[in-house]
Coordinates of N, CA and C in Angstrom, one line a residue:
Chain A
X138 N 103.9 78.1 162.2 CA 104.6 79.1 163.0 C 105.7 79.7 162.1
X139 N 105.7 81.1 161.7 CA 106.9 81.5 161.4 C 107.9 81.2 162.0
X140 N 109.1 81.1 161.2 CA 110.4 81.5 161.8 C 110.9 82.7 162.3
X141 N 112.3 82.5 162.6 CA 113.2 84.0 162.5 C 113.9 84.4 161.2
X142 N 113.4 85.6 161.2 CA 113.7 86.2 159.8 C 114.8 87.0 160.0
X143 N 115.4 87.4 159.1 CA 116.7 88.1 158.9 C 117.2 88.5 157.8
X144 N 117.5 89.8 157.5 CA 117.8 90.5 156.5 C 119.0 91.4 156.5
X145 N 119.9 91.6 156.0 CA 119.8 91.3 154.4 C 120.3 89.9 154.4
X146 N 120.1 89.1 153.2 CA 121.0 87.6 153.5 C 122.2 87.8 153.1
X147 N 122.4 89.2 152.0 CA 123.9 88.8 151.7 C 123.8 90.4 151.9
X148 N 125.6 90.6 151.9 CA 126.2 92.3 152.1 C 127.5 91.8 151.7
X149 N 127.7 93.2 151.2 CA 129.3 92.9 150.4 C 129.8 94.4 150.8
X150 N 130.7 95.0 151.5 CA 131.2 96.0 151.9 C 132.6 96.4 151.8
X151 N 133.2 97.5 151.7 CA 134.4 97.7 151.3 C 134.8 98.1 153.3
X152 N 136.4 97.5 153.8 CA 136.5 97.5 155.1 C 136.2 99.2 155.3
X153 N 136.2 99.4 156.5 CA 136.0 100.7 157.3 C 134.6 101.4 157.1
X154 N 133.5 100.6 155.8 CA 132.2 101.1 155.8 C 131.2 100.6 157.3
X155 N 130.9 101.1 157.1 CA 129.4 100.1 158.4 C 127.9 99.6 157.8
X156 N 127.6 98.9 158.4 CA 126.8 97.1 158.0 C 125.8 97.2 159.1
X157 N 125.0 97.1 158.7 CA 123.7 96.7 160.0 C 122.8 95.9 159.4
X158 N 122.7 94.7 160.1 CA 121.8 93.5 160.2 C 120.4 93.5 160.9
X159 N 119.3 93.2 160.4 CA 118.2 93.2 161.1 C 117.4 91.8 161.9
X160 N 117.1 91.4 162.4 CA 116.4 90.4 163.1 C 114.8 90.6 163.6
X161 N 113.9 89.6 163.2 CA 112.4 89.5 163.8 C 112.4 87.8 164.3
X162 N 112.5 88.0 165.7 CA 112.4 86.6 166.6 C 110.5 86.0 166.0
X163 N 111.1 84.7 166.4 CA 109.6 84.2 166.6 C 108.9 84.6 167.5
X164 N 107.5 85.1 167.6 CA 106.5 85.8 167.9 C 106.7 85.3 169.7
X165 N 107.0 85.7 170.3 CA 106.3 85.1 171.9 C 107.8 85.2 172.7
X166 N 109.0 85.0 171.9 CA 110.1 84.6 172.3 C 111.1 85.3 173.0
X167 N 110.9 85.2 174.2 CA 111.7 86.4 174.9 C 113.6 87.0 175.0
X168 N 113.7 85.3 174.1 CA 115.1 85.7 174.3 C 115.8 85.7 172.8
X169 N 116.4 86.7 172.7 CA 117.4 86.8 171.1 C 118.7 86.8 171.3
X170 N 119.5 86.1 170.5 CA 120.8 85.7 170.3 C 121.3 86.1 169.0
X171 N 122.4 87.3 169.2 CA 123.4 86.9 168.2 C 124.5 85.9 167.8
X172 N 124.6 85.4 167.2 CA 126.5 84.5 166.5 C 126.9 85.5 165.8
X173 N 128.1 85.1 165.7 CA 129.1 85.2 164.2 C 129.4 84.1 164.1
X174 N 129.4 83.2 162.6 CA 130.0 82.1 162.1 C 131.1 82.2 161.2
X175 N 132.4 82.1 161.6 CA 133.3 82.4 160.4 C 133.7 80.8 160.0
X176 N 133.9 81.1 158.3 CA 133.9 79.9 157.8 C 134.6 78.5 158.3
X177 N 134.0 77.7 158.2 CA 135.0 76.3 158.6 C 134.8 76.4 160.2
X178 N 134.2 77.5 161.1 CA 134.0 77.0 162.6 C 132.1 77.0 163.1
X179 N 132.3 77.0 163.9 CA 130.6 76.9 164.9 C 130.8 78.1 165.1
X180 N 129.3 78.3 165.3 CA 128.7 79.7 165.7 C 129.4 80.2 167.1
X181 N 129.6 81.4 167.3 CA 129.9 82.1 168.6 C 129.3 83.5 168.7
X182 N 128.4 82.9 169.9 CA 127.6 84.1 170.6 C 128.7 86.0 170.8
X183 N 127.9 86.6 170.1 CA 128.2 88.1 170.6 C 127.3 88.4 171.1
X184 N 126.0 88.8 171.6 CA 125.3 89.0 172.5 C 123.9 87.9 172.7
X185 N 123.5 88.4 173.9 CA 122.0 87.4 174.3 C 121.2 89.2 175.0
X186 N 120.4 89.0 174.4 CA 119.1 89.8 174.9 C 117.6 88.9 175.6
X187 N 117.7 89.0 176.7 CA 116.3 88.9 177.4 C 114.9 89.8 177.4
X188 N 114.1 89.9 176.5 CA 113.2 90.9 176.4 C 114.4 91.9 175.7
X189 N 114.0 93.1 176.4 CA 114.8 94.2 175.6 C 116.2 94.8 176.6
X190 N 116.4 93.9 177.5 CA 117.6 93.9 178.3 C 119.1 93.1 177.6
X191 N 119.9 93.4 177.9 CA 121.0 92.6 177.2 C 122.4 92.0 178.5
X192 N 121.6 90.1 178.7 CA 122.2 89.5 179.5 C 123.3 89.3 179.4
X193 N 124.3 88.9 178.5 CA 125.8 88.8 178.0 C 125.8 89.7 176.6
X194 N 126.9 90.2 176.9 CA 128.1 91.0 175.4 C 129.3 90.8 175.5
X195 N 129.7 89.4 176.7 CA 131.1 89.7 176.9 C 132.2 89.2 175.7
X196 N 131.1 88.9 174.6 CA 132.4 88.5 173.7 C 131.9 89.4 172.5
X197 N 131.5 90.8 172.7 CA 130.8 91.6 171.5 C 131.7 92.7 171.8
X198 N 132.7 93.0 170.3 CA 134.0 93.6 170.3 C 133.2 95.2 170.2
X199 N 133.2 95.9 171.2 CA 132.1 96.8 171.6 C 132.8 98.2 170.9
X200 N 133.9 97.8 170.6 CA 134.3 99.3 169.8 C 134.3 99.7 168.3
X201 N 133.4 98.6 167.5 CA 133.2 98.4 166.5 C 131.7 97.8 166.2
X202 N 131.3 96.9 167.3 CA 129.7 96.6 166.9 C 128.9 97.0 168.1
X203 N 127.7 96.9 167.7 CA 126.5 97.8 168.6 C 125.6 96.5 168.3
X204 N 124.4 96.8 169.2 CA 123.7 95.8 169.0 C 122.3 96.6 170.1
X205 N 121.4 96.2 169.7 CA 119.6 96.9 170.3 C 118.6 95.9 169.8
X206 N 117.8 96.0 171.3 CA 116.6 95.1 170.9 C 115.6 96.5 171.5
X207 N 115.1 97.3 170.8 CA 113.9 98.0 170.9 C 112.0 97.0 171.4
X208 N 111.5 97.0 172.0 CA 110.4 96.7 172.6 C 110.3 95.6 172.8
X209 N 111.5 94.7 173.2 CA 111.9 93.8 173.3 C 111.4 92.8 172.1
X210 N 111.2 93.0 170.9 CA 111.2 92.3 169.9 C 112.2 92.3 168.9
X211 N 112.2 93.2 167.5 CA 113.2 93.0 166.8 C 114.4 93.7 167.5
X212 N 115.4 92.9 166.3 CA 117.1 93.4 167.4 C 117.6 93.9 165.8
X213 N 118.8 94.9 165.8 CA 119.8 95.3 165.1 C 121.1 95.1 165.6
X214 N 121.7 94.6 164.4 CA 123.2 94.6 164.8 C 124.0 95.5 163.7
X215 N 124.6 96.1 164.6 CA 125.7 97.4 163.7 C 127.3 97.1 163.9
X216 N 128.2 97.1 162.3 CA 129.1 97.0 162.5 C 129.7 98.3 162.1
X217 N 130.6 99.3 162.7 CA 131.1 100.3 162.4 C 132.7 100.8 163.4
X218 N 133.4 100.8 162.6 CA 133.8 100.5 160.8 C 134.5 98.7 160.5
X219 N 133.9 98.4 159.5 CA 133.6 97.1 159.7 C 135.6 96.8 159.5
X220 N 135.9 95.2 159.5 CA 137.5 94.8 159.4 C 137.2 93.9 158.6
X221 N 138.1 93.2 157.7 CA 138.2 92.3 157.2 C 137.8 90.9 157.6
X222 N 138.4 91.2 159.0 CA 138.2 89.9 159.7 C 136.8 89.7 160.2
X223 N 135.8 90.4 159.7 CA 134.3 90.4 160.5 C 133.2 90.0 159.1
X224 N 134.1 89.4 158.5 CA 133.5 88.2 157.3 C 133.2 87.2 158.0
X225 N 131.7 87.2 157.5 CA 131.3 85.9 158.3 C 129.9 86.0 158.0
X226 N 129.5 84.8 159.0 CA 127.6 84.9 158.6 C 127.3 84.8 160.2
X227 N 126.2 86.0 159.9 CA 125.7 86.6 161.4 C 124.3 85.6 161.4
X228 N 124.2 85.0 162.0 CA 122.9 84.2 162.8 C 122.3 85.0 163.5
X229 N 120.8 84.7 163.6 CA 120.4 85.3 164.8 C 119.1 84.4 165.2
X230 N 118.9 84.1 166.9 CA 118.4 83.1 167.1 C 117.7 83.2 168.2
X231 N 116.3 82.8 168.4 CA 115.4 82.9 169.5 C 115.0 81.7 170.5
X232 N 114.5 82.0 171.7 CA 114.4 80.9 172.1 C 113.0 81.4 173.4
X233 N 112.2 80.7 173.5 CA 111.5 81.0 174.4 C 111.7 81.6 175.6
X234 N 112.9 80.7 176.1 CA 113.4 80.5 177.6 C 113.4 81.6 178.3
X235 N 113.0 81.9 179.6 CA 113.0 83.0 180.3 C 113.8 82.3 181.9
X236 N 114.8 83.1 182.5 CA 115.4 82.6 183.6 C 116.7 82.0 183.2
X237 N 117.1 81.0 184.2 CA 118.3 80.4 183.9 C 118.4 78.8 183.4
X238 N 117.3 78.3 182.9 CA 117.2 77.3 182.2 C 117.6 77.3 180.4
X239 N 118.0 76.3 179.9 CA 118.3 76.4 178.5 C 117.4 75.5 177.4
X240 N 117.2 75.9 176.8 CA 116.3 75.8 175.8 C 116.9 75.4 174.2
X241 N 116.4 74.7 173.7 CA 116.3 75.2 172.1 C 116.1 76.4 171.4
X242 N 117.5 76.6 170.7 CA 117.3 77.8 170.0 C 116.8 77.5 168.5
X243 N 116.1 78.6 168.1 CA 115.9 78.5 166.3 C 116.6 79.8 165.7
X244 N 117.2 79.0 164.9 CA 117.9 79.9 164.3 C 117.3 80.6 162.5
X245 N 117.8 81.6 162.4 CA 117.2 82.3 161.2 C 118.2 82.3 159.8
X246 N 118.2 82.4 158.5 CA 119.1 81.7 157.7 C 120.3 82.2 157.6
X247 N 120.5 83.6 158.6 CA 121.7 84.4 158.6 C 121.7 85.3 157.6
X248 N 123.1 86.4 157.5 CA 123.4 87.3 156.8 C 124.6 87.1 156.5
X249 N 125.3 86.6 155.3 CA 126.5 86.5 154.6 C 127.1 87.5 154.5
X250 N 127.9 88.3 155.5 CA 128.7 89.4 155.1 C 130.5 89.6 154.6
X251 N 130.7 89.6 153.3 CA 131.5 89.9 153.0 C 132.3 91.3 153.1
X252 N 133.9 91.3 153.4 CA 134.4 92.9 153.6 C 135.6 92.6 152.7
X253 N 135.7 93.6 152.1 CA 136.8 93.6 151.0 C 137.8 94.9 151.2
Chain B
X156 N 136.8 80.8 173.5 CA 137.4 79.6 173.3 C 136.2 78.8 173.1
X157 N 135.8 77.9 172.1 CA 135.0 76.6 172.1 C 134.8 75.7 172.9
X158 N 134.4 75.4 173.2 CA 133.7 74.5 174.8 C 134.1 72.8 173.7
X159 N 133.4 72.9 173.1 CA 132.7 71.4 172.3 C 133.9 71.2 171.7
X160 N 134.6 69.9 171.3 CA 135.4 70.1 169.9 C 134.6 68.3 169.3
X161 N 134.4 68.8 168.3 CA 134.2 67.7 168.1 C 135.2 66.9 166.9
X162 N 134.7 65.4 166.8 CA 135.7 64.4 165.9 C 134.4 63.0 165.7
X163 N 134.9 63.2 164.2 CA 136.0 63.3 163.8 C 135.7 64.8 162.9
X164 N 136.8 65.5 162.3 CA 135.9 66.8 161.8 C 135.3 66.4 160.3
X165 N 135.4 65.6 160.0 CA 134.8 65.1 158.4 C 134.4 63.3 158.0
X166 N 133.5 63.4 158.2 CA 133.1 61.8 157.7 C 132.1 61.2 156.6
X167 N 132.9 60.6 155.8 CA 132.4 60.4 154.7 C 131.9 59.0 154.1
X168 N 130.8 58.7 154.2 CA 129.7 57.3 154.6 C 129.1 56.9 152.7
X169 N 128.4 55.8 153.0 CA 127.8 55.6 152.1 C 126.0 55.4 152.3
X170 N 125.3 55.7 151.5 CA 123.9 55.5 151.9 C 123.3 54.3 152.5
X171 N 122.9 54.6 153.6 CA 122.5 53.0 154.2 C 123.2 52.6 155.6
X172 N 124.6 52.9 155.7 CA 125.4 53.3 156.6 C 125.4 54.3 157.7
X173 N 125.8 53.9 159.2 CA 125.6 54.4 160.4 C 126.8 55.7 160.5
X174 N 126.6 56.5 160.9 CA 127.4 57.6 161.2 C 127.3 57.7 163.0
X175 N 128.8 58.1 163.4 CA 128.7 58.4 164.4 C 129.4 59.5 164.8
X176 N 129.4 60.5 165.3 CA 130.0 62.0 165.7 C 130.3 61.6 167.0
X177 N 131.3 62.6 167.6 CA 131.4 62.3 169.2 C 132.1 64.3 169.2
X178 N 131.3 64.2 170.8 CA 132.1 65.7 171.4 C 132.7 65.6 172.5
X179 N 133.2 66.5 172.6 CA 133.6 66.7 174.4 C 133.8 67.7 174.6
X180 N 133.7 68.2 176.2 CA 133.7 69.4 176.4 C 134.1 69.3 177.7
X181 N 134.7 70.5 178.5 CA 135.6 70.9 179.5 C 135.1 71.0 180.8
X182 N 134.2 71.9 180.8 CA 133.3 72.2 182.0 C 131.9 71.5 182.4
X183 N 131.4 71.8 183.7 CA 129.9 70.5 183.9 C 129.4 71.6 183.1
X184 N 128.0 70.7 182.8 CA 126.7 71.6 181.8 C 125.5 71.2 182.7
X185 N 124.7 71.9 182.0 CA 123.2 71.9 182.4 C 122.4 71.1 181.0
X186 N 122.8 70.9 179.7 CA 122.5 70.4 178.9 C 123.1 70.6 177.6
X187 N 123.1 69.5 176.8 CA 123.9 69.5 175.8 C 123.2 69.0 174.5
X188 N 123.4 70.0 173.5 CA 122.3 70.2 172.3 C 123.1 69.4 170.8
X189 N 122.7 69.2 169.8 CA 123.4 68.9 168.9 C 122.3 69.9 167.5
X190 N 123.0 70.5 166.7 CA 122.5 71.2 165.5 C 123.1 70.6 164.4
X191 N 122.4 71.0 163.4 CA 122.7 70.6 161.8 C 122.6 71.2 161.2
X192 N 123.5 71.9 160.2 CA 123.6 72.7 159.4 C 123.8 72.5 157.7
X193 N 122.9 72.9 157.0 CA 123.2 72.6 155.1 C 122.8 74.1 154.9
X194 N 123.1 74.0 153.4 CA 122.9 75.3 153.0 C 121.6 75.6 152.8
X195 N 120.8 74.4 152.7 CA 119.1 74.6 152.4 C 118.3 75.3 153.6
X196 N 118.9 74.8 154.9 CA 117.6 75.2 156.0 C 118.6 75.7 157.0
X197 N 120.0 76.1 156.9 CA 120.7 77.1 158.1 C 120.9 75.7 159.0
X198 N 120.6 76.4 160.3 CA 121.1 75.8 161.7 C 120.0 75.2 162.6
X199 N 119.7 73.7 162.2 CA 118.4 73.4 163.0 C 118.4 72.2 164.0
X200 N 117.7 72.8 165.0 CA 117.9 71.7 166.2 C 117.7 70.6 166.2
X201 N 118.4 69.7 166.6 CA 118.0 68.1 166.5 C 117.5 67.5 168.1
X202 N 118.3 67.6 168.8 CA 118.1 66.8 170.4 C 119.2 67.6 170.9
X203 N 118.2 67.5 172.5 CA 118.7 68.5 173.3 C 118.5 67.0 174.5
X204 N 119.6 66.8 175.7 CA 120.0 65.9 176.3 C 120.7 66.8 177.7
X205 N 119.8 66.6 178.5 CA 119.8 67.2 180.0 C 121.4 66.1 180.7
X206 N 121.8 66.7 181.7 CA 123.1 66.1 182.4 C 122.9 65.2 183.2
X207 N 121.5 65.0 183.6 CA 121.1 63.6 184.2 C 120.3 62.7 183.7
X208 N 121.0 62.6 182.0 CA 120.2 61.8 181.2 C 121.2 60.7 181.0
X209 N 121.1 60.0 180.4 CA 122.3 59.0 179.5 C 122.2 58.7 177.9
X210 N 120.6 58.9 177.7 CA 120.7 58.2 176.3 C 118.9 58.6 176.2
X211 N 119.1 59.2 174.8 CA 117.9 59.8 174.3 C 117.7 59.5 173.0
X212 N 116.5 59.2 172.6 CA 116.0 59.0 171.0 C 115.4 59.8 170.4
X213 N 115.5 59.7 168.9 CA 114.7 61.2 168.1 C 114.8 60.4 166.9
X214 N 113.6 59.4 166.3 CA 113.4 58.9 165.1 C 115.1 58.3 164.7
X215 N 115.8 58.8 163.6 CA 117.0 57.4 163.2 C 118.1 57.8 164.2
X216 N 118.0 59.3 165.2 CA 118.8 59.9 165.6 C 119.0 59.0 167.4
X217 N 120.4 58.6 167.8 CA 120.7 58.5 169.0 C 121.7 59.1 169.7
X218 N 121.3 59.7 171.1 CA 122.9 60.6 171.4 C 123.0 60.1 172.5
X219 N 123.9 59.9 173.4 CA 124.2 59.4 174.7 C 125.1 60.7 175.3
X220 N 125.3 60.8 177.0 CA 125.9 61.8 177.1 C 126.6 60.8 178.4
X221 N 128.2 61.1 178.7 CA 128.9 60.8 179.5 C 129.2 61.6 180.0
X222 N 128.7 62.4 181.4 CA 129.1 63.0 182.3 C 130.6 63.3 182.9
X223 N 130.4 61.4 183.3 CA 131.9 62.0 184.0 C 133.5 61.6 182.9
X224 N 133.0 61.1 181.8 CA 134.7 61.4 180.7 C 134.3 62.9 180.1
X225 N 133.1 63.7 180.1 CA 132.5 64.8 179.7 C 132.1 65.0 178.1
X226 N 131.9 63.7 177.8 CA 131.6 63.4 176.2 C 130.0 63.1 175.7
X227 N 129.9 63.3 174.8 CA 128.4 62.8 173.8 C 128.7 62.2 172.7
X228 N 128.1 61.5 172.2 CA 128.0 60.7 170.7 C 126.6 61.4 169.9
X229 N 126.9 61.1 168.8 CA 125.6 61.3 168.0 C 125.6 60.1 167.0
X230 N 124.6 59.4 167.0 CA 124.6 58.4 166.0 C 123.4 58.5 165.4
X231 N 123.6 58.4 163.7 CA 122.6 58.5 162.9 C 122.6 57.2 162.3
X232 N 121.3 56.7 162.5 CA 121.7 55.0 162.2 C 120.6 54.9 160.3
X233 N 121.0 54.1 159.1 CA 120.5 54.2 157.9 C 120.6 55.8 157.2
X234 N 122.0 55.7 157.3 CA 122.3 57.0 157.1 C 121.4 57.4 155.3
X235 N 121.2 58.6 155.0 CA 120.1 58.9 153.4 C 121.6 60.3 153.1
X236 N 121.3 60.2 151.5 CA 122.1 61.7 151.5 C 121.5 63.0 151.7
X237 N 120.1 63.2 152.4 CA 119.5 64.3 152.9 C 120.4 64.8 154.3
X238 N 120.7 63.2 154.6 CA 122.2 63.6 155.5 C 123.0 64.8 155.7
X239 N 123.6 64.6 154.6 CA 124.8 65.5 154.5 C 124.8 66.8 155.0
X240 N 125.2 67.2 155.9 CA 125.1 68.4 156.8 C 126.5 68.3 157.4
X241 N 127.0 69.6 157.9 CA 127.5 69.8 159.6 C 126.9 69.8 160.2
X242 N 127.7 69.2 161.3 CA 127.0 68.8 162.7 C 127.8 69.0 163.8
X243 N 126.9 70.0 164.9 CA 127.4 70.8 165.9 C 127.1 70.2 166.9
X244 N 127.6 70.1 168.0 CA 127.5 70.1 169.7 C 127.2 71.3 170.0
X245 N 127.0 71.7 171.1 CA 126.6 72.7 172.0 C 126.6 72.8 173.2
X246 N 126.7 73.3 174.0 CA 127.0 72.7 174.8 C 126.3 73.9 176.4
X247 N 125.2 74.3 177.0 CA 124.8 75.0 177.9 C 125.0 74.5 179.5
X248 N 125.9 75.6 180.2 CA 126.2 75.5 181.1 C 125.5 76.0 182.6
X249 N 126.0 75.6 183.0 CA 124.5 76.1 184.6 C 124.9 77.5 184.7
X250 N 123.6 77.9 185.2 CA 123.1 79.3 185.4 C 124.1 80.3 184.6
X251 N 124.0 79.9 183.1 CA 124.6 80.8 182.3 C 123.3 81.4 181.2
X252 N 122.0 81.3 181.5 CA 120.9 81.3 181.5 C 120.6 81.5 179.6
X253 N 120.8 80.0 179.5 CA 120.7 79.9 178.0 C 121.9 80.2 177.0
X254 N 123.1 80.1 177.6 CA 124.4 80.6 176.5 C 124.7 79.7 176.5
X255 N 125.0 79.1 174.9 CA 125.2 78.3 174.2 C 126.8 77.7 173.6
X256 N 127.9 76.9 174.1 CA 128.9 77.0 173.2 C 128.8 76.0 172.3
X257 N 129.5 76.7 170.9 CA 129.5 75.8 170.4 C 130.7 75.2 169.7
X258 N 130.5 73.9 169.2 CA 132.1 72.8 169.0 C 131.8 73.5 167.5
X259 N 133.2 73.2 166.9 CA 133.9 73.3 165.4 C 132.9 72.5 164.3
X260 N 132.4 71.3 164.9 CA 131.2 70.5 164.0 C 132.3 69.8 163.3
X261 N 131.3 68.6 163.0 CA 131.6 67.5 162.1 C 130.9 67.3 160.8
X262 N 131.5 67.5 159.7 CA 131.2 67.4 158.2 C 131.0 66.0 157.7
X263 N 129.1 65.9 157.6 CA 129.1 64.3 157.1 C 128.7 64.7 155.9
X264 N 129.3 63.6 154.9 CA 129.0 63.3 153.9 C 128.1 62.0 153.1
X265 N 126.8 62.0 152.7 CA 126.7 60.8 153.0 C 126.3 60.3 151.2
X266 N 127.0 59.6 150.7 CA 127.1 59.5 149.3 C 126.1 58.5 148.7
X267 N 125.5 58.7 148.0 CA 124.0 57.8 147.3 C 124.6 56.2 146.5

């Protein structure tokens, strides 16, 4: 079974440019998750997508990043205009689970985004 | 804010040797996950441990979960240095339908 894939692995950006991350869940998987991982902590959810609906963004800083899951498969994340402080590595993670049960997520190798 | 925190944040073992992680966390859950993270393979799931469990196995892996102090352990028993990873708690809460928190992790080291 494939994994979740994710591209680009690495971005190097000068602040105030904009960054967009791409995501392909595992085949069947109704639900996608983004993180941010900033160094030295655990991952923290900015959004959960159900199919191509979007169940939580309450911690997705909405005046700077965007986020879409088109036919409820692959998802993009947009940062514009990016901050210094949005260095980090973006995860992105699928999980079967449909409803309010929780599941195992799989996670994809991330995008190392540096802002200078 | 992080749900999980775990401790100790860094533990540094010898090969052969039992490692033990512990978390805790604030609010009741619906189930509590533990992940592992190295630079080779990202963030991969280990055991996942429902709130009306106490104690689950997964090959060298044991986690136990205490409901009412609101704590888990992870013990990796014949510790190898394929080891060496962070190690996350997680922690899913009822009808938050799959949202995940996660703890700061614990950095093992496990030396040959």
């Amino acid at each position: 079974e494939a994994g979740v894939a994710q591209s680009p692995r690495y971005k190097i950006i000068e602040k105030r440019q904009s960054v967009a991350f791409w995501c392909n869940p595992i085949s069947g998987h109704a639900t996608l998750y983004w993180y941010q991982q900033i160094l030295g902590q655990g991952p923290k959810l900015l959004i959960q997508f159900q199919n191509n609906g979007v169940v939580d963004d309450s911690q997705l800083p909405k005046d700077r990043f965007s986020a879409e899951r088109l036919k409820g498969v692959d998802s993009t994340l947009k940062i514009q205009p990016a901050k210094l402080e949005d260095s980090a590595v973006y995860l992105c993670a699928s999980s079967p689970e449909t409803g309010r049960r929780s599941y195992e997520q799989y996670f994809g190798p991330g995008t190392r985004l540096t802002v200078t | 804010s992080q749900q999980g925190e775990e401790d100790p944040q860094a533990l540094s073992i010898q090969e052969g040797e039992n490692a033990t992680m512990n978390c805790s966390y604030k609010t009741s859950i619906n189930n509590l996950q533990w992940y592992r993270q190295n630079s080779g393979r990202g963030l991969v799931h280990l055991i996942l441990i429902r709130s009306n469990e106490r104690e689950k196995h997964s090959g060298r892996l044991r986690v136990t979960l205490d409901t009412s102090k609101k704590s888990s352990s992870l013990l990796i028993t014949a510790s190898r240095a394929a080891d060496t990873a962070s190690y996350f708690c997680a922690t899913a809460w009822n009808n938050q339908g799959g949202k995940l928190i996660f703890g700061q992790g614990t950095e093992l080291s496990v030396k040959p």
